[in-house]
Amino acid sequence: MSFTTSDVNDWTRSDIYHNSFLISPDATLDSTLKLSEQNGLPPYAVSAAQGKFLYLLAKSIQAHRILEVGTLGGYSTIWFAKALPPDGEIITCEISEHYAKVAQQNIDHAGLTSRVKILLGPAIDTLSRLHSDETFDLAFIDADKQSNVDYFIQAKRLVRNQGVIIVDNVVRSGRVADPIQSDPSIDGVRRLLQYIQNDSTVEATTMGTVGEKGYDGFLFAINKPR
Ligand code: DHB
Ligand code: MG
């Protein structure tokens, strides 16, 4: 193995190695990915290591209420739901009825039905209908990247003072930082970065990641005390 260059095969091997010590095999999470694939959902769930990282983050702030934008098959939803106390709740927004049905099956199969509420429809409509007194400890934004700024503004409104907002896929193999590249997702991430640069109400950083899902990153933000 070379240490001067590496690719997704090396990163996957490394994920598998570390996971073998740190992440117990979980038949329910495996079957979530399997049912998602069988139903034609795109392979955009977070990796196991990222899912456990999100779970640990939620636990570290003792999150009771989590907001998710983009349910897909419910893989990250299930990781978050496992981090919640029995009276905790995750509200997750999904635009696709088909994805939401698959996710609901996965959540039911995981025994987490009572802790998860899937809200079907365009997330921007769903979020604008939520009252700001329905305070969340953490928001995870992982949907269409063009709408990142709109989702982020809603998440800021709905997350408590000092609460956490995480945005997935903000590095995109480094393409976000490459001036000759452009597509709606890249541009959606760039608009979010520009928005946060001029926003004095949050503190944020991007944490790049490599692993079985390639080279990408999370944006991590905290609502400053108001
Ligand atoms: C894409 C979306 C995601 O949320 C992800 O984690 C990876 C890829 C995409 O739309 O390409
Ligand atoms: Mg994602």
CSV table of C-alpha atoms and ligand atoms in Angstrom, one decimal:
chain,number,residue,atom,x,y,z
A,1,MET,CA,0.0,0.0,0.0
A,2,SER,CA,1.3,3.4,-1.0
A,3,PHE,CA,1.2,6.3,1.5
A,4,THR,CA,1.7,8.9,-1.2
A,5,THR,CA,-1.6,8.5,-3.0
A,6,SER,CA,-4.7,6.7,-2.0
A,7,ASP,CA,-8.1,6.1,-3.4
A,8,VAL,CA,-11.6,5.0,-2.4
A,9,ASN,CA,-10.4,1.3,-2.3
A,10,ASP,CA,-7.8,2.2,0.4
A,11,TRP,CA,-10.4,4.4,2.3
A,12,THR,CA,-12.9,1.5,2.2
A,13,ARG,CA,-10.3,-0.9,3.5
A,14,SER,CA,-9.5,1.5,6.3
A,15,ASP,CA,-13.1,2.0,7.2
A,16,ILE,CA,-13.6,-1.8,7.3
A,17,TYR,CA,-10.6,-2.2,9.5
A,18,HIS,CA,-11.6,0.5,12.0
A,19,ASN,CA,-15.3,-0.5,12.0
A,20,SER,CA,-14.2,-4.1,12.9
A,21,PHE,CA,-13.0,-2.8,16.3
A,22,LEU,CA,-15.5,0.0,16.9
A,23,ILE,CA,-18.8,-0.7,15.3
A,24,SER,CA,-20.8,-3.9,16.1
A,25,PRO,CA,-22.4,-5.6,13.1
A,26,ASP,CA,-26.0,-4.6,13.1
A,27,ALA,CA,-28.4,-6.7,11.1
A,28,THR,CA,-31.1,-4.0,11.3
A,29,LEU,CA,-28.9,-1.3,9.8
A,30,ASP,CA,-27.6,-3.8,7.2
A,31,SER,CA,-31.2,-4.7,6.2
A,32,THR,CA,-32.1,-1.0,6.0
A,33,LEU,CA,-29.4,-0.6,3.3
A,34,LYS,CA,-30.5,-3.8,1.6
A,35,LEU,CA,-34.2,-2.9,1.4
A,36,SER,CA,-33.2,0.6,0.2
A,37,GLU,CA,-31.2,-0.9,-2.6
A,38,GLN,CA,-33.9,-3.5,-3.5
A,39,ASN,CA,-36.3,-0.6,-3.8
A,40,GLY,CA,-34.1,1.4,-6.2
A,41,LEU,CA,-33.1,4.1,-3.8
A,42,PRO,CA,-29.7,5.8,-4.7
A,43,PRO,CA,-26.7,4.7,-2.5
A,44,TYR,CA,-26.5,8.1,-0.8
A,45,ALA,CA,-26.8,7.0,2.8
A,46,VAL,CA,-24.0,8.0,5.1
A,47,SER,CA,-21.4,5.3,5.8
A,48,ALA,CA,-21.5,3.2,9.0
A,49,ALA,CA,-18.6,5.2,10.5
A,50,GLN,CA,-20.4,8.5,9.7
A,51,GLY,CA,-23.6,7.2,11.0
A,52,LYS,CA,-22.0,6.2,14.3
A,53,PHE,CA,-20.2,9.6,14.4
A,54,LEU,CA,-23.6,11.4,14.1
A,55,TYR,CA,-25.1,9.1,16.7
A,56,LEU,CA,-22.2,9.9,19.1
A,57,LEU,CA,-22.5,13.6,18.4
A,58,ALA,CA,-26.3,13.4,19.3
A,59,LYS,CA,-25.5,11.5,22.4
A,60,SER,CA,-22.7,13.9,23.4
A,61,ILE,CA,-25.2,16.8,23.6
A,62,GLN,CA,-27.9,14.5,25.1
A,63,ALA,CA,-30.2,15.4,22.2
A,64,HIS,CA,-33.9,14.9,22.8
A,65,ARG,CA,-35.2,16.3,19.6
A,66,ILE,CA,-33.5,16.0,16.2
A,67,LEU,CA,-34.6,17.5,12.8
A,68,GLU,CA,-33.5,15.8,9.6
A,69,VAL,CA,-33.9,17.1,6.1
A,70,GLY,CA,-33.8,14.2,3.6
A,71,THR,CA,-34.9,10.9,5.0
A,72,LEU,CA,-34.0,8.7,2.0
A,73,GLY,CA,-34.2,5.1,3.3
A,74,GLY,CA,-33.9,6.1,6.9
A,75,TYR,CA,-30.3,4.9,7.5
A,76,SER,CA,-29.1,8.1,9.3
A,77,THR,CA,-32.5,8.5,10.8
A,78,ILE,CA,-32.1,5.2,12.6
A,79,TRP,CA,-28.6,6.0,13.8
A,80,PHE,CA,-30.0,9.3,15.3
A,81,ALA,CA,-33.1,7.6,16.7
A,82,LYS,CA,-30.9,5.1,18.6
A,83,ALA,CA,-29.1,8.1,20.2
A,84,LEU,CA,-32.3,9.4,21.7
A,85,PRO,CA,-33.8,8.7,25.1
A,86,PRO,CA,-37.1,6.8,25.0
A,87,ASP,CA,-39.1,10.0,25.1
A,88,GLY,CA,-37.0,11.6,22.4
A,89,GLU,CA,-38.1,12.3,18.8
A,90,ILE,CA,-36.6,12.8,15.4
A,91,ILE,CA,-38.6,14.6,12.8
A,92,THR,CA,-37.4,13.8,9.3
A,93,CYS,CA,-38.6,15.5,6.0
A,94,GLU,CA,-38.8,13.5,2.8
A,95,ILE,CA,-40.2,14.7,-0.6
A,96,SER,CA,-40.5,11.2,-2.2
A,97,GLU,CA,-43.5,9.1,-1.2
A,98,HIS,CA,-41.6,6.0,-2.3
A,99,TYR,CA,-38.5,6.8,-0.3
A,100,ALA,CA,-40.7,7.6,2.8
A,101,LYS,CA,-42.5,4.2,2.5
A,102,VAL,CA,-39.2,2.4,2.4
A,103,ALA,CA,-37.9,4.4,5.3
A,104,GLN,CA,-41.0,3.8,7.4
A,105,GLN,CA,-40.6,0.0,6.8
A,106,ASN,CA,-36.9,0.3,7.9
A,107,ILE,CA,-37.8,2.3,11.0
A,108,ASP,CA,-40.6,-0.1,12.0
A,109,HIS,CA,-38.3,-3.0,11.5
A,110,ALA,CA,-35.7,-1.3,13.7
A,111,GLY,CA,-38.4,-1.0,16.5
A,112,LEU,CA,-38.1,2.8,16.4
A,113,THR,CA,-41.6,3.7,15.2
A,114,SER,CA,-42.5,5.7,18.3
A,115,ARG,CA,-39.3,7.9,18.1
A,116,VAL,CA,-39.5,8.8,14.4
A,117,LYS,CA,-42.0,11.0,12.5
A,118,ILE,CA,-41.6,11.2,8.8
A,119,LEU,CA,-43.1,14.4,7.3
A,120,LEU,CA,-43.9,13.9,3.6
A,121,GLY,CA,-43.6,16.8,1.1
A,122,PRO,CA,-41.1,19.5,0.0
A,123,ALA,CA,-39.0,20.1,3.1
A,124,ILE,CA,-39.1,23.9,2.7
A,125,ASP,CA,-42.9,23.8,3.1
A,126,THR,CA,-42.7,21.3,6.0
A,127,LEU,CA,-40.1,23.4,7.8
A,128,SER,CA,-41.9,26.7,7.4
A,129,ARG,CA,-44.9,25.1,9.0
A,130,LEU,CA,-42.9,24.1,12.1
A,131,HIS,CA,-43.2,26.5,15.0
A,132,SER,CA,-40.0,27.9,16.4
A,133,ASP,CA,-41.1,26.7,19.9
A,134,GLU,CA,-40.7,23.1,18.6
A,135,THR,CA,-37.1,23.5,19.6
A,136,PHE,CA,-34.5,21.0,18.3
A,137,ASP,CA,-31.1,20.2,19.7
A,138,LEU,CA,-29.6,19.2,16.4
A,139,ALA,CA,-30.5,19.4,12.7
A,140,PHE,CA,-29.0,17.3,9.9
A,141,ILE,CA,-29.4,18.7,6.4
A,142,ASP,CA,-28.9,16.0,3.7
A,143,ALA,CA,-31.3,16.7,0.9
A,144,ASP,CA,-31.2,18.5,-2.5
A,145,LYS,CA,-28.1,20.6,-2.3
A,146,GLN,CA,-29.6,23.5,-4.3
A,147,SER,CA,-31.8,24.3,-1.3
A,148,ASN,CA,-29.0,24.2,1.3
A,149,VAL,CA,-29.3,27.9,2.2
A,150,ASP,CA,-33.1,27.7,2.6
A,151,TYR,CA,-32.8,24.6,4.8
A,152,PHE,CA,-30.0,26.2,6.8
A,153,ILE,CA,-32.1,29.3,7.5
A,154,GLN,CA,-35.0,27.2,8.7
A,155,ALA,CA,-32.7,25.0,10.8
A,156,LYS,CA,-31.3,28.1,12.5
A,157,ARG,CA,-34.8,29.2,13.4
A,158,LEU,CA,-35.8,25.7,14.7
A,159,VAL,CA,-32.6,24.7,16.6
A,160,ARG,CA,-32.1,25.9,20.1
A,161,ASN,CA,-29.6,28.4,21.4
A,162,GLN,CA,-26.2,26.6,21.1
A,163,GLY,CA,-27.8,23.8,19.2
A,164,VAL,CA,-26.0,22.0,16.3
A,165,ILE,CA,-26.6,22.1,12.6
A,166,ILE,CA,-24.8,19.6,10.4
A,167,VAL,CA,-24.9,19.7,6.6
A,168,ASP,CA,-23.8,16.7,4.6
A,169,ASN,CA,-21.8,16.6,1.3
A,170,VAL,CA,-20.2,20.0,1.4
A,171,VAL,CA,-16.8,19.0,-0.1
A,172,ARG,CA,-17.9,16.8,-3.0
A,173,SER,CA,-14.5,15.3,-3.9
A,174,GLY,CA,-13.0,18.8,-3.6
A,175,ARG,CA,-15.1,20.1,-6.5
A,176,VAL,CA,-16.7,22.8,-4.4
A,177,ALA,CA,-13.3,24.4,-4.1
A,178,ASP,CA,-12.4,24.0,-7.8
A,179,PRO,CA,-13.3,27.2,-9.7
A,180,ILE,CA,-13.6,25.5,-13.0
A,181,GLN,CA,-16.3,23.2,-11.7
A,182,SER,CA,-20.0,24.0,-11.5
A,183,ASP,CA,-23.3,22.1,-11.1
A,184,PRO,CA,-26.4,22.8,-9.1
A,185,SER,CA,-25.2,20.8,-6.1
A,186,ILE,CA,-21.7,22.5,-6.0
A,187,ASP,CA,-23.3,25.9,-6.4
A,188,GLY,CA,-25.8,25.1,-3.6
A,189,VAL,CA,-22.9,24.4,-1.3
A,190,ARG,CA,-21.0,27.5,-2.4
A,191,ARG,CA,-24.1,29.7,-1.7
A,192,LEU,CA,-24.3,28.2,1.8
A,193,LEU,CA,-20.6,29.0,2.5
A,194,GLN,CA,-21.2,32.6,1.3
A,195,TYR,CA,-24.3,32.8,3.4
A,196,ILE,CA,-22.5,31.7,6.6
A,197,GLN,CA,-19.5,34.0,5.9
A,198,ASN,CA,-21.9,36.9,6.3
A,199,ASP,CA,-24.0,35.4,9.1
A,200,SER,CA,-23.0,36.5,12.6
A,201,THR,CA,-25.5,34.2,14.3
A,202,VAL,CA,-23.6,30.9,13.8
A,203,GLU,CA,-20.1,29.6,14.2
A,204,ALA,CA,-19.1,26.9,11.7
A,205,THR,CA,-16.4,24.8,10.2
A,206,THR,CA,-16.1,22.2,7.4
A,207,MET,CA,-14.7,18.8,8.4
A,208,GLY,CA,-13.5,16.9,5.3
A,209,THR,CA,-14.0,13.1,5.3
A,210,VAL,CA,-12.6,10.2,3.3
A,211,GLY,CA,-14.0,6.7,3.5
A,212,GLU,CA,-16.1,4.1,1.7
A,213,LYS,CA,-18.3,7.0,0.5
A,214,GLY,CA,-15.3,8.8,-1.1
A,215,TYR,CA,-14.0,12.2,-0.4
A,216,ASP,CA,-16.6,14.6,1.1
A,217,GLY,CA,-17.3,16.5,4.3
A,218,PHE,CA,-19.7,17.7,6.9
A,219,LEU,CA,-20.3,21.4,7.7
A,220,PHE,CA,-20.7,21.7,11.5
A,221,ALA,CA,-22.4,24.8,12.9
A,222,ILE,CA,-23.6,26.0,16.3
A,223,ASN,CA,-26.3,28.6,16.8
A,224,LYS,CA,-24.6,31.4,18.8
A,225,PRO,CA,-26.3,32.6,22.0
A,226,ARG,CA,-29.1,35.0,21.0
B,1,DHB,C1,-25.5,12.8,-3.2
B,1,DHB,C2,-26.3,13.1,-2.1
B,1,DHB,C3,-26.0,12.8,-0.8
B,1,DHB,O1,-26.7,13.1,0.2
B,1,DHB,C4,-24.8,12.0,-0.6
B,1,DHB,O2,-24.6,11.7,0.7
B,1,DHB,C5,-24.0,11.7,-1.6
B,1,DHB,C6,-24.3,12.0,-2.9
B,1,DHB,C7,-25.8,13.2,-4.6
B,1,DHB,O3,-26.9,13.8,-4.7
B,1,DHB,O4,-25.0,13.0,-5.4
B,2,MG,MG,-25.6,13.0,2.0
